[in-house]
Amino acid sequence: MPFEPVTQEKLSIGIARQIEDLILRGILRPGQRLPSERELSERMNVSRPSLREALADLQMRGLLTAKAGAGVFVADVLGSAFAPSLVALFASHPVALYDTISFRRDMEGLAAERATRHGTDTDLAVIDTVFRKMEAAHRKPDPSEEAQLDADFHLAVIEASHNIILLHMMRSMYDLLRQGVFYNRAIMFQQRLTRGDLLGQHRAINVAIQARDAVAAKAAINAHMDYVEEAMQEQQKADQNEGFARKRLDIENQR
């Protein structure tokens, strides 16, 4: 009969599975440094040889990467989501901007709904903490910190949805947003009035999620995305008008 003796799972396999699960659920993020070998072995209550074997296996599979003198890090596994040639198209074609906003409206609306139902108290506390940081950054003249926290806020909502496919897909997209591939987030924060509007929209999202009101949370996301789309359309029109004016001036100067 084709039966084999049942043996206990190797300790290194159990260690690797636990780290895999943390990466899969987004708790360990791309680029994040793992604790030292000593600290990690103590936390997991395992021997260092078993830990080393597990880490070596994860490195071989491309989930972790070791940097000499710096430690072991979660590999940047998000970069493969879009080919460089496709990213270049995103950056050069305005239609990608509006499709991105539409996609975010759908996905983040779903994430906000799920966050109200599946988010833990800790998840909701993280969302609230990021929003409080946005409020503090709003009082500063430099908009760059507030723009960064805007991305962090939305990712915190997505993380609270507890859908691992949605999480990794949207993390990849936000990596491109931070690079300004679809649009420069800092541009939207240059005008004080716009910054105030955006802060109010994020406050509405936060209030709805903290109240675990799924309908209000989705509506707040939709209102925010509608505002972003309108702001981008106005910016594009302003840029076009400026371009036309510059051409007209060039023609006048040539006469």
PDB file of C-alpha atoms in Angstrom:
ATOM      1  CA  MET A   1       0.000   0.000   0.000  1.00  0.00           C
ATOM      2  CA  PRO A   2       1.387   3.496  -0.890  1.00  0.00           C
ATOM      3  CA  PHE A   3       1.366   4.891   2.618  1.00  0.00           C
ATOM      4  CA  GLU A   4       4.347   6.479   4.336  1.00  0.00           C
ATOM      5  CA  PRO A   5       5.031   7.148   7.989  1.00  0.00           C
ATOM      6  CA  VAL A   6       3.745  10.526   9.179  1.00  0.00           C
ATOM      7  CA  THR A   7       6.578  12.716  10.385  1.00  0.00           C
ATOM      8  CA  GLN A   8       6.475  15.986  12.263  1.00  0.00           C
ATOM      9  CA  GLU A   9       6.964  19.057  10.061  1.00  0.00           C
ATOM     10  CA  LYS A  10      10.486  20.402  10.032  1.00  0.00           C
ATOM     11  CA  LEU A  11      10.866  23.404  12.293  1.00  0.00           C
ATOM     12  CA  SER A  12      12.358  25.496   9.495  1.00  0.00           C
ATOM     13  CA  ILE A  13       9.256  24.902   7.362  1.00  0.00           C
ATOM     14  CA  GLY A  14       7.032  26.174  10.165  1.00  0.00           C
ATOM     15  CA  ILE A  15       9.214  29.272  10.546  1.00  0.00           C
ATOM     16  CA  ALA A  16       9.094  29.965   6.815  1.00  0.00           C
ATOM     17  CA  ARG A  17       5.320  29.552   6.723  1.00  0.00           C
ATOM     18  CA  GLN A  18       4.867  32.072   9.524  1.00  0.00           C
ATOM     19  CA  ILE A  19       7.018  34.673   7.736  1.00  0.00           C
ATOM     20  CA  GLU A  20       5.236  33.923   4.445  1.00  0.00           C
ATOM     21  CA  ASP A  21       1.904  34.555   6.132  1.00  0.00           C
ATOM     22  CA  LEU A  22       3.092  37.912   7.509  1.00  0.00           C
ATOM     23  CA  ILE A  23       4.234  38.962   4.025  1.00  0.00           C
ATOM     24  CA  LEU A  24       1.021  37.715   2.432  1.00  0.00           C
ATOM     25  CA  ARG A  25      -1.177  39.631   4.880  1.00  0.00           C
ATOM     26  CA  GLY A  26       0.875  42.775   4.408  1.00  0.00           C
ATOM     27  CA  ILE A  27       2.120  42.925   7.990  1.00  0.00           C
ATOM     28  CA  LEU A  28       5.695  42.612   6.727  1.00  0.00           C
ATOM     29  CA  ARG A  29       6.067  45.194   3.977  1.00  0.00           C
ATOM     30  CA  PRO A  30       8.427  45.368   0.989  1.00  0.00           C
ATOM     31  CA  GLY A  31      11.724  46.864   2.077  1.00  0.00           C
ATOM     32  CA  GLN A  32      11.045  46.289   5.767  1.00  0.00           C
ATOM     33  CA  ARG A  33      13.988  44.992   7.804  1.00  0.00           C
ATOM     34  CA  LEU A  34      13.459  41.834   9.840  1.00  0.00           C
ATOM     35  CA  PRO A  35      14.588  41.779  13.466  1.00  0.00           C
ATOM     36  CA  SER A  36      18.098  40.508  14.127  1.00  0.00           C
ATOM     37  CA  GLU A  37      18.698  36.769  14.081  1.00  0.00           C
ATOM     38  CA  ARG A  38      19.000  36.706  17.852  1.00  0.00           C
ATOM     39  CA  GLU A  39      15.813  38.708  18.433  1.00  0.00           C
ATOM     40  CA  LEU A  40      13.852  36.753  15.852  1.00  0.00           C
ATOM     41  CA  SER A  41      14.886  33.375  17.256  1.00  0.00           C
ATOM     42  CA  GLU A  42      13.870  34.511  20.741  1.00  0.00           C
ATOM     43  CA  ARG A  43      10.502  35.851  19.580  1.00  0.00           C
ATOM     44  CA  MET A  44       9.687  32.669  17.685  1.00  0.00           C
ATOM     45  CA  ASN A  45      11.280  30.422  20.328  1.00  0.00           C
ATOM     46  CA  VAL A  46      13.323  28.523  17.747  1.00  0.00           C
ATOM     47  CA  SER A  47      16.971  27.627  17.316  1.00  0.00           C
ATOM     48  CA  ARG A  48      19.209  29.796  15.172  1.00  0.00           C
ATOM     49  CA  PRO A  49      20.146  26.955  12.768  1.00  0.00           C
ATOM     50  CA  SER A  50      16.458  26.317  12.014  1.00  0.00           C
ATOM     51  CA  LEU A  51      15.879  30.040  11.594  1.00  0.00           C
ATOM     52  CA  ARG A  52      18.838  30.362   9.229  1.00  0.00           C
ATOM     53  CA  GLU A  53      17.539  27.471   7.144  1.00  0.00           C
ATOM     54  CA  ALA A  54      14.106  29.096   6.881  1.00  0.00           C
ATOM     55  CA  LEU A  55      15.543  32.501   5.955  1.00  0.00           C
ATOM     56  CA  ALA A  56      17.799  30.933   3.324  1.00  0.00           C
ATOM     57  CA  ASP A  57      14.799  29.190   1.775  1.00  0.00           C
ATOM     58  CA  LEU A  58      12.796  32.431   1.673  1.00  0.00           C
ATOM     59  CA  GLN A  59      15.740  34.258   0.090  1.00  0.00           C
ATOM     60  CA  MET A  60      16.096  31.555  -2.535  1.00  0.00           C
ATOM     61  CA  ARG A  61      12.413  31.993  -3.403  1.00  0.00           C
ATOM     62  CA  GLY A  62      12.773  35.759  -3.725  1.00  0.00           C
ATOM     63  CA  LEU A  63      10.675  36.741  -0.716  1.00  0.00           C
ATOM     64  CA  LEU A  64      13.583  37.999   1.385  1.00  0.00           C
ATOM     65  CA  THR A  65      16.874  39.613   0.515  1.00  0.00           C
ATOM     66  CA  ALA A  66      20.055  39.954   2.579  1.00  0.00           C
ATOM     67  CA  LYS A  67      22.196  43.095   2.545  1.00  0.00           C
ATOM     68  CA  ALA A  68      25.760  42.806   3.797  1.00  0.00           C
ATOM     69  CA  GLY A  69      26.151  44.559   7.118  1.00  0.00           C
ATOM     70  CA  ALA A  70      22.509  45.712   7.127  1.00  0.00           C
ATOM     71  CA  GLY A  71      20.416  42.599   7.738  1.00  0.00           C
ATOM     72  CA  VAL A  72      17.584  40.704   6.081  1.00  0.00           C
ATOM     73  CA  PHE A  73      14.769  42.593   4.354  1.00  0.00           C
ATOM     74  CA  VAL A  74      11.441  41.768   2.759  1.00  0.00           C
ATOM     75  CA  ALA A  75      12.052  41.765  -0.988  1.00  0.00           C
ATOM     76  CA  ASP A  76      10.469  44.457  -3.127  1.00  0.00           C
ATOM     77  CA  VAL A  77       7.981  42.162  -4.783  1.00  0.00           C
ATOM     78  CA  LEU A  78       5.684  44.964  -6.004  1.00  0.00           C
ATOM     79  CA  GLY A  79       7.852  46.155  -8.865  1.00  0.00           C
ATOM     80  CA  SER A  80       6.764  43.333 -11.166  1.00  0.00           C
ATOM     81  CA  ALA A  81       3.100  44.390 -11.216  1.00  0.00           C
ATOM     82  CA  PHE A  82       3.571  46.660 -14.250  1.00  0.00           C
ATOM     83  CA  ALA A  83       6.224  46.363 -16.937  1.00  0.00           C
ATOM     84  CA  PRO A  84       8.442  49.469 -17.321  1.00  0.00           C
ATOM     85  CA  SER A  85       7.127  50.018 -20.851  1.00  0.00           C
ATOM     86  CA  LEU A  86       3.548  50.062 -19.547  1.00  0.00           C
ATOM     87  CA  VAL A  87       4.500  52.473 -16.744  1.00  0.00           C
ATOM     88  CA  ALA A  88       5.922  54.814 -19.401  1.00  0.00           C
ATOM     89  CA  LEU A  89       2.580  54.715 -21.228  1.00  0.00           C
ATOM     90  CA  PHE A  90       0.721  55.488 -17.999  1.00  0.00           C
ATOM     91  CA  ALA A  91       2.901  58.553 -17.466  1.00  0.00           C
ATOM     92  CA  SER A  92       2.464  59.926 -20.994  1.00  0.00           C
ATOM     93  CA  HIS A  93      -1.259  59.375 -21.661  1.00  0.00           C
ATOM     94  CA  PRO A  94      -3.880  61.429 -19.750  1.00  0.00           C
ATOM     95  CA  VAL A  95      -6.529  58.708 -20.196  1.00  0.00           C
ATOM     96  CA  ALA A  96      -4.577  56.611 -17.686  1.00  0.00           C
ATOM     97  CA  LEU A  97      -5.152  59.293 -15.042  1.00  0.00           C
ATOM     98  CA  TYR A  98      -8.936  59.129 -15.236  1.00  0.00           C
ATOM     99  CA  ASP A  99      -9.020  55.351 -15.507  1.00  0.00           C
ATOM    100  CA  THR A 100      -6.851  55.254 -12.393  1.00  0.00           C
ATOM    101  CA  ILE A 101      -9.243  57.499 -10.467  1.00  0.00           C
ATOM    102  CA  SER A 102     -12.200  55.381 -11.609  1.00  0.00           C
ATOM    103  CA  PHE A 103     -10.410  52.204 -10.577  1.00  0.00           C
ATOM    104  CA  ARG A 104      -9.509  53.679  -7.182  1.00  0.00           C
ATOM    105  CA  ARG A 105     -13.113  54.815  -6.668  1.00  0.00           C
ATOM    106  CA  ASP A 106     -14.337  51.240  -7.100  1.00  0.00           C
ATOM    107  CA  MET A 107     -11.556  49.459  -5.211  1.00  0.00           C
ATOM    108  CA  GLU A 108     -11.203  51.899  -2.336  1.00  0.00           C
ATOM    109  CA  GLY A 109     -14.961  52.151  -1.925  1.00  0.00           C
ATOM    110  CA  LEU A 110     -14.978  48.374  -1.491  1.00  0.00           C
ATOM    111  CA  ALA A 111     -12.017  48.579   0.889  1.00  0.00           C
ATOM    112  CA  ALA A 112     -13.731  51.218   3.032  1.00  0.00           C
ATOM    113  CA  GLU A 113     -16.869  49.099   3.244  1.00  0.00           C
ATOM    114  CA  ARG A 114     -14.850  46.052   4.244  1.00  0.00           C
ATOM    115  CA  ALA A 115     -12.849  48.058   6.771  1.00  0.00           C
ATOM    116  CA  THR A 116     -16.035  48.953   8.628  1.00  0.00           C
ATOM    117  CA  ARG A 117     -16.956  45.274   8.836  1.00  0.00           C
ATOM    118  CA  HIS A 118     -13.659  43.408   9.032  1.00  0.00           C
ATOM    119  CA  GLY A 119     -11.231  45.968  10.428  1.00  0.00           C
ATOM    120  CA  THR A 120     -10.048  45.307  13.968  1.00  0.00           C
ATOM    121  CA  ASP A 121     -10.006  47.993  16.637  1.00  0.00           C
ATOM    122  CA  THR A 122      -6.248  48.204  16.045  1.00  0.00           C
ATOM    123  CA  ASP A 123      -6.788  48.695  12.293  1.00  0.00           C
ATOM    124  CA  LEU A 124      -9.200  51.555  12.935  1.00  0.00           C
ATOM    125  CA  ALA A 125      -6.807  53.093  15.449  1.00  0.00           C
ATOM    126  CA  VAL A 126      -4.065  53.087  12.798  1.00  0.00           C
ATOM    127  CA  ILE A 127      -6.360  54.856  10.324  1.00  0.00           C
ATOM    128  CA  ASP A 128      -7.244  57.464  12.931  1.00  0.00           C
ATOM    129  CA  THR A 129      -3.587  57.970  13.871  1.00  0.00           C
ATOM    130  CA  VAL A 130      -2.600  58.623  10.249  1.00  0.00           C
ATOM    131  CA  PHE A 131      -5.447  61.115   9.913  1.00  0.00           C
ATOM    132  CA  ARG A 132      -4.311  62.961  13.069  1.00  0.00           C
ATOM    133  CA  LYS A 133      -0.859  63.225  11.506  1.00  0.00           C
ATOM    134  CA  MET A 134      -2.494  64.662   8.384  1.00  0.00           C
ATOM    135  CA  GLU A 135      -4.158  67.312  10.535  1.00  0.00           C
ATOM    136  CA  ALA A 136      -0.788  68.236  12.050  1.00  0.00           C
ATOM    137  CA  ALA A 137       0.903  68.332   8.629  1.00  0.00           C
ATOM    138  CA  HIS A 138      -1.914  70.489   7.280  1.00  0.00           C
ATOM    139  CA  ARG A 139      -0.747  73.338   9.506  1.00  0.00           C
ATOM    140  CA  LYS A 140       2.678  73.352   7.844  1.00  0.00           C
ATOM    141  CA  PRO A 141       3.363  75.441   4.715  1.00  0.00           C
ATOM    142  CA  ASP A 142       5.172  72.610   2.883  1.00  0.00           C
ATOM    143  CA  PRO A 143       2.511  70.329   1.321  1.00  0.00           C
ATOM    144  CA  SER A 144       4.806  67.351   0.683  1.00  0.00           C
ATOM    145  CA  GLU A 145       4.337  65.697   4.087  1.00  0.00           C
ATOM    146  CA  GLU A 146       0.563  65.993   3.873  1.00  0.00           C
ATOM    147  CA  ALA A 147       0.626  64.490   0.369  1.00  0.00           C
ATOM    148  CA  GLN A 148       2.642  61.527   1.657  1.00  0.00           C
ATOM    149  CA  LEU A 149       0.264  61.020   4.582  1.00  0.00           C
ATOM    150  CA  ASP A 150      -2.640  61.103   2.126  1.00  0.00           C
ATOM    151  CA  ALA A 151      -1.237  57.973   0.481  1.00  0.00           C
ATOM    152  CA  ASP A 152      -0.555  56.394   3.885  1.00  0.00           C
ATOM    153  CA  PHE A 153      -4.148  57.064   4.955  1.00  0.00           C
ATOM    154  CA  HIS A 154      -5.639  55.322   1.939  1.00  0.00           C
ATOM    155  CA  LEU A 155      -3.307  52.363   2.321  1.00  0.00           C
ATOM    156  CA  ALA A 156      -4.275  52.058   5.991  1.00  0.00           C
ATOM    157  CA  VAL A 157      -7.922  51.793   4.907  1.00  0.00           C
ATOM    158  CA  ILE A 158      -7.007  49.147   2.338  1.00  0.00           C
ATOM    159  CA  GLU A 159      -5.018  47.191   4.924  1.00  0.00           C
ATOM    160  CA  ALA A 160      -8.032  47.275   7.261  1.00  0.00           C
ATOM    161  CA  SER A 161     -10.142  45.603   4.549  1.00  0.00           C
ATOM    162  CA  HIS A 162      -8.267  42.333   5.173  1.00  0.00           C
ATOM    163  CA  ASN A 163      -8.330  41.246   1.540  1.00  0.00           C
ATOM    164  CA  ILE A 164      -4.818  40.197   0.607  1.00  0.00           C
ATOM    165  CA  ILE A 165      -5.322  40.439  -3.178  1.00  0.00           C
ATOM    166  CA  LEU A 166      -6.743  43.944  -2.897  1.00  0.00           C
ATOM    167  CA  LEU A 167      -3.942  44.910  -0.525  1.00  0.00           C
ATOM    168  CA  HIS A 168      -1.033  43.888  -2.737  1.00  0.00           C
ATOM    169  CA  MET A 169      -2.647  45.163  -5.924  1.00  0.00           C
ATOM    170  CA  MET A 170      -3.315  48.606  -4.432  1.00  0.00           C
ATOM    171  CA  ARG A 171       0.114  48.790  -2.802  1.00  0.00           C
ATOM    172  CA  SER A 172       1.613  48.356  -6.233  1.00  0.00           C
ATOM    173  CA  MET A 173      -0.571  51.147  -7.600  1.00  0.00           C
ATOM    174  CA  TYR A 174       0.294  53.485  -4.730  1.00  0.00           C
ATOM    175  CA  ASP A 175       3.954  52.898  -5.401  1.00  0.00           C
ATOM    176  CA  LEU A 176       3.365  54.396  -8.854  1.00  0.00           C
ATOM    177  CA  LEU A 177       1.278  57.215  -7.386  1.00  0.00           C
ATOM    178  CA  ARG A 178       4.113  58.133  -5.036  1.00  0.00           C
ATOM    179  CA  GLN A 179       6.435  58.297  -8.049  1.00  0.00           C
ATOM    180  CA  GLY A 180       4.060  60.720  -9.735  1.00  0.00           C
ATOM    181  CA  VAL A 181       3.414  58.313 -12.622  1.00  0.00           C
ATOM    182  CA  PHE A 182      -0.326  59.011 -12.804  1.00  0.00           C
ATOM    183  CA  TYR A 183      -0.228  62.502 -11.291  1.00  0.00           C
ATOM    184  CA  ASN A 184       1.844  64.487  -8.836  1.00  0.00           C
ATOM    185  CA  ARG A 185       0.014  64.304  -5.523  1.00  0.00           C
ATOM    186  CA  ALA A 186       1.876  67.338  -4.191  1.00  0.00           C
ATOM    187  CA  ILE A 187       0.323  69.527  -6.917  1.00  0.00           C
ATOM    188  CA  MET A 188      -3.103  69.065  -5.352  1.00  0.00           C
ATOM    189  CA  PHE A 189      -1.795  70.281  -2.007  1.00  0.00           C
ATOM    190  CA  GLN A 190      -0.209  73.487  -3.284  1.00  0.00           C
ATOM    191  CA  GLN A 191      -3.362  75.577  -2.911  1.00  0.00           C
ATOM    192  CA  ARG A 192      -4.450  76.140   0.683  1.00  0.00           C
ATOM    193  CA  LEU A 193      -8.142  75.960  -0.202  1.00  0.00           C
ATOM    194  CA  THR A 194      -7.668  72.621  -1.959  1.00  0.00           C
ATOM    195  CA  ARG A 195      -5.692  71.294   1.008  1.00  0.00           C
ATOM    196  CA  GLY A 196      -8.575  72.234   3.295  1.00  0.00           C
ATOM    197  CA  ASP A 197     -11.100  70.476   1.079  1.00  0.00           C
ATOM    198  CA  LEU A 198      -8.975  67.338   0.921  1.00  0.00           C
ATOM    199  CA  LEU A 199      -8.488  67.268   4.684  1.00  0.00           C
ATOM    200  CA  GLY A 200     -12.237  67.569   5.184  1.00  0.00           C
ATOM    201  CA  GLN A 201     -12.849  64.675   2.800  1.00  0.00           C
ATOM    202  CA  HIS A 202     -10.386  62.463   4.652  1.00  0.00           C
ATOM    203  CA  ARG A 203     -12.032  63.469   7.924  1.00  0.00           C
ATOM    204  CA  ALA A 204     -15.388  62.295   6.549  1.00  0.00           C
ATOM    205  CA  ILE A 205     -13.862  58.954   5.512  1.00  0.00           C
ATOM    206  CA  ASN A 206     -12.249  58.516   8.920  1.00  0.00           C
ATOM    207  CA  VAL A 207     -15.423  59.413  10.840  1.00  0.00           C
ATOM    208  CA  ALA A 208     -17.493  56.929   8.828  1.00  0.00           C
ATOM    209  CA  ILE A 209     -14.991  54.118   9.282  1.00  0.00           C
ATOM    210  CA  GLN A 210     -14.594  54.780  12.994  1.00  0.00           C
ATOM    211  CA  ALA A 211     -18.396  54.587  13.278  1.00  0.00           C
ATOM    212  CA  ARG A 212     -18.322  51.366  11.233  1.00  0.00           C
ATOM    213  CA  ASP A 213     -20.852  52.875   8.842  1.00  0.00           C
ATOM    214  CA  ALA A 214     -20.244  51.049   5.562  1.00  0.00           C
ATOM    215  CA  VAL A 215     -22.661  53.157   3.479  1.00  0.00           C
ATOM    216  CA  ALA A 216     -21.214  56.462   4.694  1.00  0.00           C
ATOM    217  CA  ALA A 217     -17.633  55.220   4.262  1.00  0.00           C
ATOM    218  CA  LYS A 218     -18.208  54.272   0.614  1.00  0.00           C
ATOM    219  CA  ALA A 219     -20.041  57.549  -0.053  1.00  0.00           C
ATOM    220  CA  ALA A 220     -17.150  59.523   1.472  1.00  0.00           C
ATOM    221  CA  ILE A 221     -14.641  57.688  -0.756  1.00  0.00           C
ATOM    222  CA  ASN A 222     -16.785  58.395  -3.833  1.00  0.00           C
ATOM    223  CA  ALA A 223     -17.050  62.091  -2.951  1.00  0.00           C
ATOM    224  CA  HIS A 224     -13.286  62.292  -2.470  1.00  0.00           C
ATOM    225  CA  MET A 225     -12.537  60.595  -5.793  1.00  0.00           C
ATOM    226  CA  ASP A 226     -15.045  62.842  -7.593  1.00  0.00           C
ATOM    227  CA  TYR A 227     -13.245  65.869  -6.160  1.00  0.00           C
ATOM    228  CA  VAL A 228      -9.834  64.533  -7.224  1.00  0.00           C
ATOM    229  CA  GLU A 229     -11.101  63.907 -10.755  1.00  0.00           C
ATOM    230  CA  GLU A 230     -12.566  67.425 -11.034  1.00  0.00           C
ATOM    231  CA  ALA A 231      -9.366  68.965  -9.663  1.00  0.00           C
ATOM    232  CA  MET A 232      -7.251  67.093 -12.185  1.00  0.00           C
ATOM    233  CA  GLN A 233      -9.532  68.158 -15.039  1.00  0.00           C
ATOM    234  CA  GLU A 234      -9.242  71.793 -13.957  1.00  0.00           C
ATOM    235  CA  GLN A 235      -5.469  71.481 -13.701  1.00  0.00           C
ATOM    236  CA  GLN A 236      -5.233  70.005 -17.196  1.00  0.00           C
ATOM    237  CA  LYS A 237      -7.382  72.826 -18.609  1.00  0.00           C
ATOM    238  CA  ALA A 238      -5.192  75.397 -16.866  1.00  0.00           C
ATOM    239  CA  ASP A 239      -2.066  73.758 -18.261  1.00  0.00           C
ATOM    240  CA  GLN A 240      -3.551  73.725 -21.763  1.00  0.00           C
ATOM    241  CA  ASN A 241      -4.567  77.388 -21.530  1.00  0.00           C
ATOM    242  CA  GLU A 242      -1.101  78.289 -20.297  1.00  0.00           C
ATOM    243  CA  GLY A 243       0.403  76.371 -23.217  1.00  0.00           C
ATOM    244  CA  PHE A 244      -1.824  78.181 -25.710  1.00  0.00           C
ATOM    245  CA  ALA A 245      -0.956  81.553 -24.171  1.00  0.00           C
ATOM    246  CA  ARG A 246       2.748  80.737 -24.357  1.00  0.00           C
ATOM    247  CA  LYS A 247       2.460  79.788 -28.040  1.00  0.00           C
ATOM    248  CA  ARG A 248       0.513  82.967 -28.774  1.00  0.00           C
ATOM    249  CA  LEU A 249       3.194  85.030 -27.058  1.00  0.00           C
ATOM    250  CA  ASP A 250       5.919  83.266 -29.059  1.00  0.00           C
ATOM    251  CA  ILE A 251       4.072  84.080 -32.290  1.00  0.00           C
ATOM    252  CA  GLU A 252       3.696  87.745 -31.302  1.00  0.00           C
ATOM    253  CA  ASN A 253       7.396  87.967 -30.457  1.00  0.00           C
ATOM    254  CA  GLN A 254       8.325  86.562 -33.855  1.00  0.00           C
ATOM    255  CA  ARG A 255       6.439  89.313 -35.707  1.00  0.00           C
TER     256      ARG A 255
END
